[in-house]
Coordinates of C-alpha atoms in Angstrom, one line a residue:
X844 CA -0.5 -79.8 18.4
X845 CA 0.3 -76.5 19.6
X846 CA 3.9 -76.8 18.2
X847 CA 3.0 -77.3 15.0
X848 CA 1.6 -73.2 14.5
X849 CA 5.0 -71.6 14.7
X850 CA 5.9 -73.6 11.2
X851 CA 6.5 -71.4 8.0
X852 CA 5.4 -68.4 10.0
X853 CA 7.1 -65.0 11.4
X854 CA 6.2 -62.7 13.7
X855 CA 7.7 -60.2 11.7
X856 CA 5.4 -60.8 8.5
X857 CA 2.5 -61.6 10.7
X858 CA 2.8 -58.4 12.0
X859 CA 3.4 -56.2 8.9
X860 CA 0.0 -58.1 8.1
X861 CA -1.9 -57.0 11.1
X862 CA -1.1 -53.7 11.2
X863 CA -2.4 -53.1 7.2
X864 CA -5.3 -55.0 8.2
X865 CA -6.1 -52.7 11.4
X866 CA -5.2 -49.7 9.3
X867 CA -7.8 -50.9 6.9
X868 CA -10.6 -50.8 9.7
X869 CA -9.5 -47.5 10.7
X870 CA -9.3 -45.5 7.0
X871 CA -12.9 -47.3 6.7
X872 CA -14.4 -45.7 9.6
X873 CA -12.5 -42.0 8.3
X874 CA -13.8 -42.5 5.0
X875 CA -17.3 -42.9 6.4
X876 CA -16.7 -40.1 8.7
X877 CA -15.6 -38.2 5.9
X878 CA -19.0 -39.5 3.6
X879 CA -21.1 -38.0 6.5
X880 CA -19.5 -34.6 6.4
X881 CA -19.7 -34.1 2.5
X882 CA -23.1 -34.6 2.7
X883 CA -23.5 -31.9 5.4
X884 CA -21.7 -30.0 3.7
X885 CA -23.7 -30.4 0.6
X886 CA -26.9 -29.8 2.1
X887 CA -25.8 -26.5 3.7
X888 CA -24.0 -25.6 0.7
X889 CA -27.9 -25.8 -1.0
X890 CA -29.3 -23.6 2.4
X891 CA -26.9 -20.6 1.9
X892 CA -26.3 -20.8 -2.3
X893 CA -27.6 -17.1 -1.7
X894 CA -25.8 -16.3 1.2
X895 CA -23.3 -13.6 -0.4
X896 CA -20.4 -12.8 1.8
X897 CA -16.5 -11.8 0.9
X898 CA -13.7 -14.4 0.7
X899 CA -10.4 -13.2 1.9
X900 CA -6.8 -13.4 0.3
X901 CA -4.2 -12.1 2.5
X902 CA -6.2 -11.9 5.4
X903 CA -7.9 -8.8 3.2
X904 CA -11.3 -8.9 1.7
X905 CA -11.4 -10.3 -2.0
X906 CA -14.1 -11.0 -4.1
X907 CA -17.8 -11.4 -3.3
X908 CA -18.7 -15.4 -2.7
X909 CA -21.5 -17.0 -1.1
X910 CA -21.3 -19.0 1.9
X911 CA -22.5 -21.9 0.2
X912 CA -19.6 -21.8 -2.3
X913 CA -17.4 -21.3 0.7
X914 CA -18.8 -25.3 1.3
X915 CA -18.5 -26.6 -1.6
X916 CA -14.6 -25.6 -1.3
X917 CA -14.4 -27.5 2.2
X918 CA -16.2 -30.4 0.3
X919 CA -13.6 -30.4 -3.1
X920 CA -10.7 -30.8 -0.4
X921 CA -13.1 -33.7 1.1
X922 CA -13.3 -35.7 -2.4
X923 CA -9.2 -34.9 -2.9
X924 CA -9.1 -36.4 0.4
X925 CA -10.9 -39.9 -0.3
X926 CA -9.0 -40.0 -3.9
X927 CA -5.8 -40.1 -2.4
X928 CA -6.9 -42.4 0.4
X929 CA -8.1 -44.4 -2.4
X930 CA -4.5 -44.8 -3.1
X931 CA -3.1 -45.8 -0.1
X932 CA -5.7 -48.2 0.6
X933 CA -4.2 -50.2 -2.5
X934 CA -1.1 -50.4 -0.9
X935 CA -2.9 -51.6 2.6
X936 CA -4.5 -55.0 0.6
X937 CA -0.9 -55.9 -0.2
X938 CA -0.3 -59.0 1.9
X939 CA 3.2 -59.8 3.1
X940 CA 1.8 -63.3 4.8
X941 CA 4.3 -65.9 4.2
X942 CA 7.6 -63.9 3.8
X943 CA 8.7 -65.1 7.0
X944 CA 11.0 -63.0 8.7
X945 CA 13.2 -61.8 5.8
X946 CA 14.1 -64.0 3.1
X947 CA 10.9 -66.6 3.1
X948 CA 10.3 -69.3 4.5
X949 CA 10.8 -73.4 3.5
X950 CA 7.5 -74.6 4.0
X951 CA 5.2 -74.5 0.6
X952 CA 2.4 -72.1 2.0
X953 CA 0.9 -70.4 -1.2
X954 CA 1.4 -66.7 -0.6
X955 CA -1.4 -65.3 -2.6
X956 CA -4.2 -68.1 -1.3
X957 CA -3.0 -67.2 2.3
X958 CA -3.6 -63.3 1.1
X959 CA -7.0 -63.5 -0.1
X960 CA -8.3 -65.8 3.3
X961 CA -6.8 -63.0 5.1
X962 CA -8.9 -60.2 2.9
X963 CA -5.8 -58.9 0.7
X964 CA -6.0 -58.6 -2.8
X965 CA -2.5 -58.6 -3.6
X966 CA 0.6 -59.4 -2.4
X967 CA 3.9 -57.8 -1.7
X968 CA 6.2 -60.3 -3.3
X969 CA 10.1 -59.4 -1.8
X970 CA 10.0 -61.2 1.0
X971 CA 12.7 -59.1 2.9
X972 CA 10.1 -55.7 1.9
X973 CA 7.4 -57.5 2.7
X974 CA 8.6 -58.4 6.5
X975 CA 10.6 -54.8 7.2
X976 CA 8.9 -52.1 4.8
X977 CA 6.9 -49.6 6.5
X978 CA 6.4 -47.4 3.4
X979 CA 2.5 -48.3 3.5
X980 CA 2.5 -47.2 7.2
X981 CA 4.3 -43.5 5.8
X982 CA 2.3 -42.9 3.0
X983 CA -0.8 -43.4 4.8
X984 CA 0.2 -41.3 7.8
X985 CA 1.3 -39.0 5.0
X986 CA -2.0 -38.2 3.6
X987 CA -4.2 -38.1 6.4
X988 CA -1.7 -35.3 8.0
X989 CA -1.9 -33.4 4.9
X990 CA -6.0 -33.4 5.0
X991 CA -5.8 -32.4 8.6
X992 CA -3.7 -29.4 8.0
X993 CA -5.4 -28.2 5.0
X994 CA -8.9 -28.8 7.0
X995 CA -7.3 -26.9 10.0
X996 CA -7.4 -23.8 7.4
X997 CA -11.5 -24.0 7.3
X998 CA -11.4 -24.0 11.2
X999 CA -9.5 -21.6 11.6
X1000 CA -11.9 -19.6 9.5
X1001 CA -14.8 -20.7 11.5
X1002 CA -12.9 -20.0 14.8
X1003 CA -12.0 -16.2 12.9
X1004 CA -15.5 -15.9 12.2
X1005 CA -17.0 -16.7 15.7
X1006 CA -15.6 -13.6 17.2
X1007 CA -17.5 -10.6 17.7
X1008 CA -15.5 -8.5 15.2
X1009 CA -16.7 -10.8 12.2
X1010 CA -19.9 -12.2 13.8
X1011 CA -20.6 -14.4 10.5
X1012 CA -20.7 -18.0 12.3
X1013 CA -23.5 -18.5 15.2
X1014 CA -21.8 -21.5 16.9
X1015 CA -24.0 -23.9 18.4
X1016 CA -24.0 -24.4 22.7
X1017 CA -22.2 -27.3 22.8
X1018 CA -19.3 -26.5 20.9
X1019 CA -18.8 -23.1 22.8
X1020 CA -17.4 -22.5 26.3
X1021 CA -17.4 -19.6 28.0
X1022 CA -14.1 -18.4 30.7
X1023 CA -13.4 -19.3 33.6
X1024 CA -13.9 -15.1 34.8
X1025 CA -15.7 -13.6 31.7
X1026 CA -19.0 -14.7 31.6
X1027 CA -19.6 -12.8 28.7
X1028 CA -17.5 -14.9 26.9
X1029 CA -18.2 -17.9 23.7
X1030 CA -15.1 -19.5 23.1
X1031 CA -15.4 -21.9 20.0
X1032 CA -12.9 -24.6 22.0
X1033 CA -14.4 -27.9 20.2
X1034 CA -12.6 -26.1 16.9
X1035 CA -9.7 -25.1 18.8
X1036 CA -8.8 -28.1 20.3
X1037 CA -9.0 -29.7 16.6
X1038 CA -6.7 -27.3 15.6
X1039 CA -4.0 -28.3 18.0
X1040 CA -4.8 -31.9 17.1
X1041 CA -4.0 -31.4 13.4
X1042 CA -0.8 -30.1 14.6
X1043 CA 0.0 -32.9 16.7
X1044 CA -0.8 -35.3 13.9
X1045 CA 1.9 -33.3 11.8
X1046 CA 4.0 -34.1 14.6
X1047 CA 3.3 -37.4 15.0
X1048 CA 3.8 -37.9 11.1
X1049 CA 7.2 -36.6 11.5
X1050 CA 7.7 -39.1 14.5
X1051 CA 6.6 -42.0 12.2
X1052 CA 9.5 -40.7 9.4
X1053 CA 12.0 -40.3 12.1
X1054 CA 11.7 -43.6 13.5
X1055 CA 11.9 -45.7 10.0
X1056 CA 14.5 -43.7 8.7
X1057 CA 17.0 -44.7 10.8
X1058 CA 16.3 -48.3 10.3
X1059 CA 17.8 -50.7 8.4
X1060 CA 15.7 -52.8 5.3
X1061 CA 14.7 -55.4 7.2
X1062 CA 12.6 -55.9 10.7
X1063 CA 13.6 -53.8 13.9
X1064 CA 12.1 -53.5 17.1
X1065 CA 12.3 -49.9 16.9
X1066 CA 9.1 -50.2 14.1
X1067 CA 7.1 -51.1 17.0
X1068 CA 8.1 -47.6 18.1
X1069 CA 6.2 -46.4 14.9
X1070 CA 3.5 -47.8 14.8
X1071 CA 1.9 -45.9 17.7
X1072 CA 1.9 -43.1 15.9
X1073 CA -0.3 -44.0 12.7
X1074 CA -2.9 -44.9 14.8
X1075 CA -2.5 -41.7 16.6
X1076 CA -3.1 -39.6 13.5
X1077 CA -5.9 -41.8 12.4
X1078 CA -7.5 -41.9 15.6
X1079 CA -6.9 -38.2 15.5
X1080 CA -8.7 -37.7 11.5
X1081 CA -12.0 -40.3 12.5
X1082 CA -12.9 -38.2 15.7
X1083 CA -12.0 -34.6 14.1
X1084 CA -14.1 -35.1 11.1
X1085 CA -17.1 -36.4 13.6
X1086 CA -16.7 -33.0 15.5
X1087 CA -16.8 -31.0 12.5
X1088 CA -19.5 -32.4 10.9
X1089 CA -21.7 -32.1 14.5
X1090 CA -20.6 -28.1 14.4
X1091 CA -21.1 -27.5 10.4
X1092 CA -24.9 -29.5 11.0
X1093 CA -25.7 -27.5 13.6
X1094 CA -24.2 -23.8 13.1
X1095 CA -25.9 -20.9 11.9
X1096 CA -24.3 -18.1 9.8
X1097 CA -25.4 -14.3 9.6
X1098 CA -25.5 -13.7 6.3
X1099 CA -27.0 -10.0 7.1
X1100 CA -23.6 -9.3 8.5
X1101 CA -21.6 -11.1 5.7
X1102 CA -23.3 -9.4 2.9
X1103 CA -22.6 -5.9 4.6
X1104 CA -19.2 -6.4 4.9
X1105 CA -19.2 -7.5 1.0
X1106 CA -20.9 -4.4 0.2
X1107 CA -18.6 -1.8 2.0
X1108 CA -15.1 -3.2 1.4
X1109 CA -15.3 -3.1 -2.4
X1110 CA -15.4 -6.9 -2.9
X1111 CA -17.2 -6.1 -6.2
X1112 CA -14.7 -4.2 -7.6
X1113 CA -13.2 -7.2 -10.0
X1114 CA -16.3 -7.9 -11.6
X1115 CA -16.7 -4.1 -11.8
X1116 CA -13.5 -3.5 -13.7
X1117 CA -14.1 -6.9 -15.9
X1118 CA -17.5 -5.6 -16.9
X1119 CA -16.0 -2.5 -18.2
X1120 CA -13.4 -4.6 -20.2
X1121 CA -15.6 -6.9 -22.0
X1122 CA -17.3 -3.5 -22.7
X1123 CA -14.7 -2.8 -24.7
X1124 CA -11.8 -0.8 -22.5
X1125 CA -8.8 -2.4 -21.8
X1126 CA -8.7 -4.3 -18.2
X1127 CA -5.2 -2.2 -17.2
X1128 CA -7.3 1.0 -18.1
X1129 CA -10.6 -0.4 -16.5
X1130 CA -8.7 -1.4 -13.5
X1131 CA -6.7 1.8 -13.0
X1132 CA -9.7 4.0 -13.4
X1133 CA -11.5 2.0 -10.8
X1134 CA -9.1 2.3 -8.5
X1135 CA -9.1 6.0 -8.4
X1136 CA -12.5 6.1 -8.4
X1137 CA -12.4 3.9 -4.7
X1138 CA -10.4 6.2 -3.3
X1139 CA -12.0 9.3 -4.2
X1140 CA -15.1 7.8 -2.5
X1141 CA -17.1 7.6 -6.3
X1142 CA -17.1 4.2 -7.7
X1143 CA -19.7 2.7 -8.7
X1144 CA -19.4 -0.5 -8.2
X1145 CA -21.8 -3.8 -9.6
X1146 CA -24.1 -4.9 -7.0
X1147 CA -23.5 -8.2 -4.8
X1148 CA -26.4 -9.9 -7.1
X1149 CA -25.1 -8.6 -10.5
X1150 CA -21.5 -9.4 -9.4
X1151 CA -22.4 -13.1 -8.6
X1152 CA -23.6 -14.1 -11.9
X1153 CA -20.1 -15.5 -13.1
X1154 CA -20.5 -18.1 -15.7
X1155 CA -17.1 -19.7 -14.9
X1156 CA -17.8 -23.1 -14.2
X1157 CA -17.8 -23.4 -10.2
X1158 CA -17.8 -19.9 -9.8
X1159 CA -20.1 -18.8 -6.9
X1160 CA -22.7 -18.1 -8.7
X1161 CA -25.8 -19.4 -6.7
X1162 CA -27.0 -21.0 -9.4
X1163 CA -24.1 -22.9 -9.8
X1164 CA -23.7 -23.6 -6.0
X1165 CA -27.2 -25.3 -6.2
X1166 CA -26.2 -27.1 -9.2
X1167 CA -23.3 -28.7 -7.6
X1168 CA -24.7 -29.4 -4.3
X1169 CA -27.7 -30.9 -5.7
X1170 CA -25.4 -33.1 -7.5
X1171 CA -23.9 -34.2 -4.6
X1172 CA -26.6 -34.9 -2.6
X1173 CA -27.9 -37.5 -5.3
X1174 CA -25.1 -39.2 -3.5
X1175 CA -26.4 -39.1 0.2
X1176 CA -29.5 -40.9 -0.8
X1177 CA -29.9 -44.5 0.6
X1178 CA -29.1 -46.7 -1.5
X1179 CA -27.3 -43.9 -3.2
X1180 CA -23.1 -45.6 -2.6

C-alpha cells in the first residue's frame, strides 16, 4: 500500500506547501505577540497622556510631547506592522499542492479541493512557480525585517533614556544588569541584545535574497539553504516583541525629569512663534524675533500646558492622547477581536 503515496505527488510542491503552512503558525503567534503589545502600549499611553516631555529631531530637543503620545507613535508602527502582514499572509494561503515538481503532474488530483483540506484559500496556479518560487518566503522575511529595524529605533530611545544623563525611563530589575566590576552600574541589556537581534534579522533577510537570487525558476537544493533564515527572523520578531512588551508593562518613566528638560531647552518655542502668527504677524517675522529673543536670555515662551493644546488631529495633546488610547483599548476587551 505504501507504494501507492508517492503517486501525483512532489517533494518539491509538498515542500513549498509546508513551509507557507509553518510560516502561517509562526506570523500567528507575532501577530498575537504584537496584539499583546498594542494594548500595553495603549494602556500606558492613557497613564502618562500628561506626562509632557521633549521629542528629539536630530538628536536635539524639538517640540514639547507627552510620553503617552511618544506610545501611541510605537503603537501606529504596530498597526502598519499587522497591515502589511496582512498582506503577506494572503500570499502564505496560496497552495502550490499538486504542481508536482515543475510542470504538474498526470494524475487528476483537484488542486484547489487538495488546497482547502490543507487550510489554503487559494491556489498558486503555474505549476513550475508553484514548486520553485520563494517570493512568499522574501516578502515575508521582508516585512518583518523592516518592523524590526524601525522598532529598534524606540529601543534605542529607551536604552538612550536609561542612562543617567537623561534619567527619563526607570527600567524594571529584570531587564537590567549591572558589570562585571562596576557595581554601580544598570545596564538595560534585555534592549540591547534586541537591538543586535534586529540587525541580525537584516542580515539574515539579506541571506534569504542572496540565496534565491542566484537560483534558477524552478526547485534547487540550495532553497533549503534559505529557508533557515525566515524562521530565523520570525523566531527573532515573536520573542523580541514578548520582551518588549514585559519591559514597556513594567517600566516606569520620570516625568519630573522630562518635563524639566522640556521647560529649559526651548521645546515651546514653535508653538510660541505660531501663537504670535495667528495673532496676526507673519511666522518669518514671529520666528526671527523669537529667536533673538532666546539668545538674549528674554523669551517668553508658552508654557508646557498652553503649548500642548494643539488641535491637530493626533497632535499630543493629552486630550487627544486619551482619546486615542481609549479607543484602542475598546479593542483589548475580551471578546473585543
Amino acid at each position: 500500500v505504501g507504494g501507492w503515496v508517492g503517486l501525483g505527488r512532489s517533494r518539491n510542491d509538498h515542500v513549498a506547501a509546508a513551509i507557507r503552512l509553518a510560516a502561517l503558525r509562526r506570523v500567528g503567534a507575532l501577530r498575537e505577540g504584537v496584539r499583546r503589545l498594542r494594548c500595553v502600549l495603549a494602556e500606558r499611553a492613557l497613564q502618562y497622556a500628561d506626562c509632557a516631555m521633549p521629542s528629539f529631531t536630530h538628536f536635539q530637543p524639538a517640540q514639547v510631547v507627552t510620553f503617552g503620545h511618544y506610545l501611541l507613535a510605537v503603537d501606529e508602527l504596530l498597526a502598519e506592522f499587522l497591515h502589511a502582514l496582512s498582506g503577506v499572509e494572503r500570499l502564505l494561503l496560496r497552495s502550490p499542492l499538486g504542481a508536482g515538481p515543475a510542470g504538474g503532474v498526470q494524475t487528476p488530483v483537484d488542486r484547489r479541493r487538495l488546497g482547502e483540506l490543507a487550510g489554503f484559500v487559494e491556489v498558486v496556479e503555474n505549476t513550475l512557480y508553484a514548486s520553485g518560487g520563494r517570493f512568499f518566503a522574501l516578502a515575508l522575511a521582508g516585512v518583518v525585517a523592516s518592523f524590526l529595524a524601525e522598532l529598534s529605533r524606540v529601543v534605542d530611545d529607551f536604552i538612550r533614556w536609561n542612562s543617567p544623563e537623561f534619567g527619563y525611563v526607570e527600567a524594571p530589575g529584570e531587564h537590567v544588569s549591572t558589570s562585571s566590576i562596576m557595581p554601580h552600574k544598570r545596564n538595560l541589556v534585555t534592549l540591547e541584545v534586541l537591538r543586535a537581534r534586529a540587525g541580525e534579522a537584516l542580515g539574515h533577510y539579506t541571506a534569504l535574497g542572496a540565496v534565491v537570487m542566484k537560483v534558477g525558476l524552478g526547485y534547487s537544493l540550495d532553497l533549503q539553504e534559505a529557508t533557515r533564515h525566515l524562521w530565523a527572523v520570525l523566531d527573532i520578531a515573536v520573542e523580541g516583541v514578548e520582551v518588549l512588551r514585559d519591559f514597556v508593562e513594567k517600566m516606569g518613566f520620570n516625568c519630573g525629569r522630562a518635563r524639566a528638560d522640556a521647560e529649559r531647552f526651548f521645546t515651546t518655542s514653535a508653538d510660541t512663534a505660531e501663537r504670535a502668527s495667528l495673532a496676526g504677524k507673519p511666522f518669518r517675522t514671529a520666528y526671527f524675533e523669537l529667536a533673538e529673543a532666546i539668545k538674549r536670555g528674554e523669551a517668553a515662551l508658552l508654557p508646557v500646558e498652553e503649548a500642548l493644546r494643539r488641535p491637530a488631529l493626533g497632535s499630543a495633546n493629552p486630550e487627544e492622547v486619551r482619546r486615542a488610547a481609549s479607543r484602542r483599548l475598546a479593542f483589548c476587551r475580551p471578546g473585543a477581536l
